[in-house]
């Protein structure tokens, strides 16, 4: 049986990493073999590309080059990590995936969407998200939260961009969720932690309920 690919998307400071760690622990207790990965990154090759992109070293070559580097990192992560885990029946939780490319390089960066979708199709090799949790948060609040991390390590290539760009990205994530309601569930990340936990659990439980019914049909 193929496993499940659940992706976590959203703007800066939305709390995706916290929820991924918590959900992975919960799913393991529930008997799901779980693997956590991230983008860019996840595999050794992809982690090397992550440093290049997020450090800003590739920024001078333009957004198109950054999009290609993200695609290369995704290809390695899919081939080395995601596909083997899915084939082993595991539930994969991925911090960012195809929607971040559509938003950061497409809607915000201005890269041609046809070009992006062609790369997306080529590198995912059928490893499409079964469920995507879109963590929605006003960018003003997101940047305040993210600033607590920056105090230790500084903002990365994309965190440093201004409020206008962050709002463009928020709108783009919400538009994807609206266009693909069967896959995407919007999580109100402005709520307190307990409420966000409940929203995530409800979305994941509903997905697994549908998956079980489908498997028995």
CSV table of N, CA and C in Angstrom, one decimal, residues 91-189:
chain,number,residue,atom,x,y,z
A,91,UNK,N,3.7,7.5,6.3
A,91,UNK,CA,3.1,8.8,6.2
A,91,UNK,C,4.3,9.8,6.2
A,92,UNK,N,4.4,10.6,5.1
A,92,UNK,CA,5.5,11.6,5.0
A,92,UNK,C,4.9,12.9,5.3
A,93,UNK,N,5.5,13.6,6.2
A,93,UNK,CA,5.2,15.0,6.6
A,93,UNK,C,6.3,15.9,6.0
A,94,UNK,N,5.9,16.8,5.1
A,94,UNK,CA,6.9,17.6,4.4
A,94,UNK,C,6.6,19.1,4.7
A,95,UNK,N,7.6,19.8,5.3
A,95,UNK,CA,7.6,21.2,5.6
A,95,UNK,C,7.9,21.9,4.3
A,96,UNK,N,6.9,22.4,3.6
A,96,UNK,CA,6.9,23.1,2.3
A,96,UNK,C,7.1,22.0,1.2
A,97,UNK,N,6.5,22.3,0.0
A,97,UNK,CA,6.6,21.4,-1.1
A,97,UNK,C,6.2,22.2,-2.4
A,98,UNK,N,5.4,21.7,-3.2
A,98,UNK,CA,5.1,22.3,-4.5
A,98,UNK,C,4.5,23.7,-4.4
A,99,UNK,N,3.6,23.9,-3.4
A,99,UNK,CA,2.9,25.2,-3.3
A,99,UNK,C,3.8,26.3,-3.0
A,100,UNK,N,4.9,26.0,-2.2
A,100,UNK,CA,5.8,27.1,-1.9
A,100,UNK,C,6.5,27.6,-3.2
A,101,UNK,N,6.8,26.7,-4.1
A,101,UNK,CA,7.4,27.1,-5.4
A,101,UNK,C,6.4,28.0,-6.2
A,102,UNK,N,5.2,27.5,-6.2
A,102,UNK,CA,4.1,28.3,-6.9
A,102,UNK,C,4.0,29.7,-6.4
A,103,UNK,N,4.1,29.8,-5.1
A,103,UNK,CA,3.9,31.1,-4.4
A,103,UNK,C,5.2,32.0,-4.4
A,104,UNK,N,6.3,31.4,-3.9
A,104,UNK,CA,7.5,32.2,-3.7
A,104,UNK,C,8.1,32.6,-5.1
A,105,UNK,N,8.3,31.6,-6.0
A,105,UNK,CA,8.9,31.9,-7.2
A,105,UNK,C,7.9,32.3,-8.3
A,106,UNK,N,6.6,31.9,-8.2
A,106,UNK,CA,5.6,32.2,-9.1
A,106,UNK,C,4.9,33.5,-8.8
A,107,UNK,N,4.0,33.5,-7.9
A,107,UNK,CA,3.1,34.6,-7.6
A,107,UNK,C,4.0,35.8,-7.1
A,108,UNK,N,5.0,35.5,-6.3
A,108,UNK,CA,5.8,36.6,-5.7
A,108,UNK,C,7.0,36.9,-6.6
A,109,UNK,N,7.6,35.9,-7.1
A,109,UNK,CA,8.9,36.2,-7.9
A,109,UNK,C,8.7,36.5,-9.3
A,110,UNK,N,7.5,36.1,-9.9
A,110,UNK,CA,7.2,36.5,-11.3
A,110,UNK,C,7.7,35.5,-12.3
A,111,UNK,N,8.1,34.3,-11.8
A,111,UNK,CA,8.5,33.2,-12.8
A,111,UNK,C,7.3,32.7,-13.5
A,112,UNK,N,7.4,32.4,-14.8
A,112,UNK,CA,6.3,31.9,-15.6
A,112,UNK,C,5.7,30.7,-15.0
A,113,UNK,N,4.4,30.7,-14.7
A,113,UNK,CA,3.8,29.5,-14.0
A,113,UNK,C,3.8,28.3,-14.9
A,114,UNK,N,3.7,28.4,-16.2
A,114,UNK,CA,3.8,27.2,-17.1
A,114,UNK,C,5.2,26.5,-16.9
A,115,UNK,N,6.2,27.3,-16.8
A,115,UNK,CA,7.6,26.8,-16.6
A,115,UNK,C,7.7,26.1,-15.2
A,116,UNK,N,7.1,26.8,-14.2
A,116,UNK,CA,7.1,26.2,-12.9
A,116,UNK,C,6.4,24.9,-12.8
A,117,UNK,N,5.2,24.8,-13.4
A,117,UNK,CA,4.4,23.6,-13.3
A,117,UNK,C,5.0,22.5,-14.1
A,118,UNK,N,5.7,22.8,-15.2
A,118,UNK,CA,6.4,21.8,-16.0
A,118,UNK,C,7.5,21.2,-15.1
A,119,UNK,N,8.3,22.0,-14.4
A,119,UNK,CA,9.4,21.5,-13.6
A,119,UNK,C,8.8,20.7,-12.4
A,120,UNK,N,7.7,21.2,-11.9
A,120,UNK,CA,7.0,20.5,-10.8
A,120,UNK,C,6.6,19.1,-11.2
A,121,UNK,N,6.0,19.0,-12.3
A,121,UNK,CA,5.5,17.7,-12.9
A,121,UNK,C,6.7,16.7,-13.1
A,122,UNK,N,7.8,17.3,-13.6
A,122,UNK,CA,9.0,16.4,-13.9
A,122,UNK,C,9.6,15.9,-12.6
A,123,UNK,N,9.8,16.7,-11.6
A,123,UNK,CA,10.6,16.3,-10.5
A,123,UNK,C,9.8,15.6,-9.4
A,124,UNK,N,8.5,15.7,-9.3
A,124,UNK,CA,7.7,15.1,-8.3
A,124,UNK,C,7.5,13.6,-8.6
A,125,UNK,N,7.5,13.2,-9.9
A,125,UNK,CA,7.5,11.8,-10.3
A,125,UNK,C,6.2,11.1,-9.7
A,126,UNK,N,5.1,11.8,-9.6
A,126,UNK,CA,3.9,11.1,-9.1
A,126,UNK,C,3.8,11.3,-7.6
A,127,UNK,N,4.8,11.8,-6.9
A,127,UNK,CA,4.7,12.0,-5.5
A,127,UNK,C,3.9,13.3,-5.2
A,128,UNK,N,2.6,13.3,-5.4
A,128,UNK,CA,1.8,14.5,-5.2
A,128,UNK,C,1.2,14.5,-3.8
A,129,UNK,N,1.0,15.7,-3.3
A,129,UNK,CA,0.4,15.7,-1.9
A,129,UNK,C,-1.0,15.1,-1.8
A,130,UNK,N,-1.2,14.3,-0.8
A,130,UNK,CA,-2.6,13.8,-0.6
A,130,UNK,C,-3.4,14.8,0.2
A,131,UNK,N,-2.7,15.5,1.1
A,131,UNK,CA,-3.4,16.5,2.0
A,131,UNK,C,-2.4,17.7,2.2
A,132,UNK,N,-2.8,18.9,2.0
A,132,UNK,CA,-2.0,20.1,2.3
A,132,UNK,C,-2.6,20.9,3.3
A,133,UNK,N,-1.9,21.2,4.4
A,133,UNK,CA,-2.4,22.1,5.4
A,133,UNK,C,-1.8,23.5,5.2
A,134,UNK,N,-2.7,24.5,4.9
A,134,UNK,CA,-2.2,25.8,4.6
A,134,UNK,C,-2.4,26.6,5.9
A,135,UNK,N,-1.2,27.0,6.5
A,135,UNK,CA,-1.2,27.8,7.7
A,135,UNK,C,-1.3,29.2,7.4
A,136,UNK,N,-2.5,29.8,7.7
A,136,UNK,CA,-2.8,31.2,7.4
A,136,UNK,C,-2.6,32.1,8.6
A,137,UNK,N,-1.9,33.2,8.3
A,137,UNK,CA,-1.6,34.1,9.4
A,137,UNK,C,-1.3,35.5,8.8
A,138,UNK,N,-1.9,36.6,9.4
A,138,UNK,CA,-1.6,37.9,8.8
A,138,UNK,C,0.0,38.1,8.8
A,139,UNK,N,0.5,38.6,7.8
A,139,UNK,CA,2.0,38.7,7.7
A,139,UNK,C,2.6,39.6,8.8
A,140,UNK,N,1.9,40.6,9.3
A,140,UNK,CA,2.4,41.4,10.4
A,140,UNK,C,2.7,40.5,11.6
A,141,UNK,N,1.8,39.6,11.9
A,141,UNK,CA,2.0,38.7,13.1
A,141,UNK,C,3.0,37.7,12.8
A,142,UNK,N,3.0,37.2,11.5
A,142,UNK,CA,4.1,36.2,11.2
A,142,UNK,C,5.5,36.7,11.3
A,143,UNK,N,5.7,37.9,10.8
A,143,UNK,CA,7.0,38.5,10.9
A,143,UNK,C,7.4,38.8,12.4
A,144,UNK,N,6.5,39.1,13.2
A,144,UNK,CA,6.8,39.3,14.7
A,144,UNK,C,7.2,38.0,15.3
A,145,UNK,N,6.5,36.9,14.9
A,145,UNK,CA,6.9,35.6,15.5
A,145,UNK,C,8.3,35.2,14.9
A,146,UNK,N,8.5,35.4,13.6
A,146,UNK,CA,9.7,35.0,13.0
A,146,UNK,C,10.9,35.8,13.6
A,147,UNK,N,10.7,37.0,14.0
A,147,UNK,CA,11.8,37.9,14.5
A,147,UNK,C,12.4,37.2,15.7
A,148,UNK,N,11.7,36.4,16.5
A,148,UNK,CA,12.2,35.8,17.6
A,148,UNK,C,13.3,34.8,17.3
A,149,UNK,N,13.2,34.2,16.1
A,149,UNK,CA,14.2,33.3,15.6
A,149,UNK,C,15.3,34.1,15.0
A,150,UNK,N,15.0,35.2,14.3
A,150,UNK,CA,16.1,36.0,13.7
A,150,UNK,C,17.1,36.5,14.7
A,151,UNK,N,16.6,36.7,16.0
A,151,UNK,CA,17.5,37.2,17.0
A,151,UNK,C,18.7,36.3,17.2
A,152,UNK,N,18.5,35.0,16.9
A,152,UNK,CA,19.6,34.0,17.0
A,152,UNK,C,20.4,33.8,15.7
A,153,UNK,N,19.7,33.8,14.6
A,153,UNK,CA,20.4,33.4,13.4
A,153,UNK,C,20.2,34.3,12.2
A,154,UNK,N,19.3,35.4,12.4
A,154,UNK,CA,19.1,36.3,11.3
A,154,UNK,C,18.1,35.8,10.3
A,155,UNK,N,17.4,36.6,9.5
A,155,UNK,CA,16.4,36.2,8.5
A,155,UNK,C,17.1,35.6,7.3
A,156,UNK,N,16.4,34.6,6.7
A,156,UNK,CA,17.0,34.0,5.5
A,156,UNK,C,16.6,34.8,4.3
A,157,UNK,N,16.9,34.3,3.1
A,157,UNK,CA,16.7,35.0,1.8
A,157,UNK,C,15.3,35.5,1.7
A,158,UNK,N,14.3,34.8,2.1
A,158,UNK,CA,12.9,35.1,1.9
A,158,UNK,C,12.2,35.8,3.1
A,159,UNK,N,12.7,35.5,4.3
A,159,UNK,CA,12.1,36.1,5.5
A,159,UNK,C,12.4,37.6,5.5
A,160,UNK,N,13.5,38.0,4.9
A,160,UNK,CA,13.9,39.4,5.0
A,160,UNK,C,13.0,40.3,4.1
A,161,UNK,N,12.2,39.8,3.2
A,161,UNK,CA,11.5,40.6,2.3
A,161,UNK,C,10.3,41.3,3.0
A,162,UNK,N,9.9,42.4,2.4
A,162,UNK,CA,9.0,43.4,3.1
A,162,UNK,C,7.5,42.8,3.2
A,163,UNK,N,6.8,43.6,3.9
A,163,UNK,CA,5.4,43.2,4.2
A,163,UNK,C,4.5,43.1,3.0
A,164,UNK,N,4.8,43.9,2.0
A,164,UNK,CA,4.0,43.8,0.7
A,164,UNK,C,4.2,42.4,0.1
A,165,UNK,N,5.4,42.0,0.0
A,165,UNK,CA,5.7,40.7,-0.6
A,165,UNK,C,5.1,39.5,0.3
A,166,UNK,N,5.1,39.7,1.6
A,166,UNK,CA,4.6,38.7,2.4
A,166,UNK,C,3.1,38.6,2.2
A,167,UNK,N,2.4,39.7,2.0
A,167,UNK,CA,0.9,39.7,1.8
A,167,UNK,C,0.6,39.1,0.4
A,168,UNK,N,1.4,39.3,-0.6
A,168,UNK,CA,1.2,38.7,-1.9
A,168,UNK,C,1.3,37.2,-1.7
A,169,UNK,N,2.2,36.7,-0.9
A,169,UNK,CA,2.3,35.3,-0.7
A,169,UNK,C,1.2,34.7,0.1
A,170,UNK,N,0.7,35.4,1.0
A,170,UNK,CA,-0.5,34.9,1.8
A,170,UNK,C,-1.7,34.8,0.9
A,171,UNK,N,-1.9,35.8,0.1
A,171,UNK,CA,-3.0,35.8,-0.9
A,171,UNK,C,-2.9,34.6,-1.9
A,172,UNK,N,-1.7,34.3,-2.3
A,172,UNK,CA,-1.4,33.3,-3.3
A,172,UNK,C,-1.7,31.9,-2.6
A,173,UNK,N,-1.2,31.7,-1.4
A,173,UNK,CA,-1.5,30.4,-0.7
A,173,UNK,C,-3.0,30.2,-0.6
A,174,UNK,N,-3.7,31.3,-0.2
A,174,UNK,CA,-5.2,31.1,0.0
A,174,UNK,C,-5.9,30.9,-1.3
A,175,UNK,N,-5.4,31.4,-2.4
A,175,UNK,CA,-6.0,31.2,-3.7
A,175,UNK,C,-5.8,29.7,-4.1
A,176,UNK,N,-4.6,29.1,-3.9
A,176,UNK,CA,-4.4,27.7,-4.1
A,176,UNK,C,-5.4,26.9,-3.4
A,177,UNK,N,-5.6,27.2,-2.1
A,177,UNK,CA,-6.5,26.4,-1.2
A,177,UNK,C,-7.9,26.5,-1.8
A,178,UNK,N,-8.3,27.7,-2.3
A,178,UNK,CA,-9.6,27.9,-2.8
A,178,UNK,C,-9.8,27.1,-4.1
A,179,UNK,N,-8.8,27.0,-4.9
A,179,UNK,CA,-8.8,26.3,-6.2
A,179,UNK,C,-8.7,24.8,-6.0
A,180,UNK,N,-8.1,24.3,-4.9
A,180,UNK,CA,-8.0,22.9,-4.7
A,180,UNK,C,-8.5,22.4,-3.4
A,181,UNK,N,-9.8,22.6,-3.1
A,181,UNK,CA,-10.4,22.3,-1.8
A,181,UNK,C,-10.3,20.8,-1.4
A,182,UNK,N,-10.2,19.9,-2.4
A,182,UNK,CA,-10.1,18.5,-2.1
A,182,UNK,C,-8.8,18.1,-1.4
A,183,UNK,N,-7.8,18.9,-1.7
A,183,UNK,CA,-6.5,18.6,-1.2
A,183,UNK,C,-6.1,19.5,0.0
A,184,UNK,N,-6.5,20.8,-0.1
A,184,UNK,CA,-6.0,21.8,0.8
A,184,UNK,C,-7.0,22.1,2.0
A,185,UNK,N,-6.5,22.3,3.2
A,185,UNK,CA,-7.3,22.7,4.3
A,185,UNK,C,-6.6,23.9,4.9
A,186,UNK,N,-7.3,25.0,5.1
A,186,UNK,CA,-6.7,26.2,5.7
A,186,UNK,C,-6.8,26.1,7.2
A,187,UNK,N,-5.6,26.3,7.8
A,187,UNK,CA,-5.5,26.3,9.3
A,187,UNK,C,-5.4,27.8,9.7
A,188,UNK,N,-6.2,28.2,10.6
A,188,UNK,CA,-6.1,29.6,11.2
A,188,UNK,C,-5.0,29.6,12.2
A,189,UNK,N,-3.8,30.0,11.8
A,189,UNK,CA,-2.6,29.9,12.6
A,189,UNK,C,-2.5,31.1,13.6
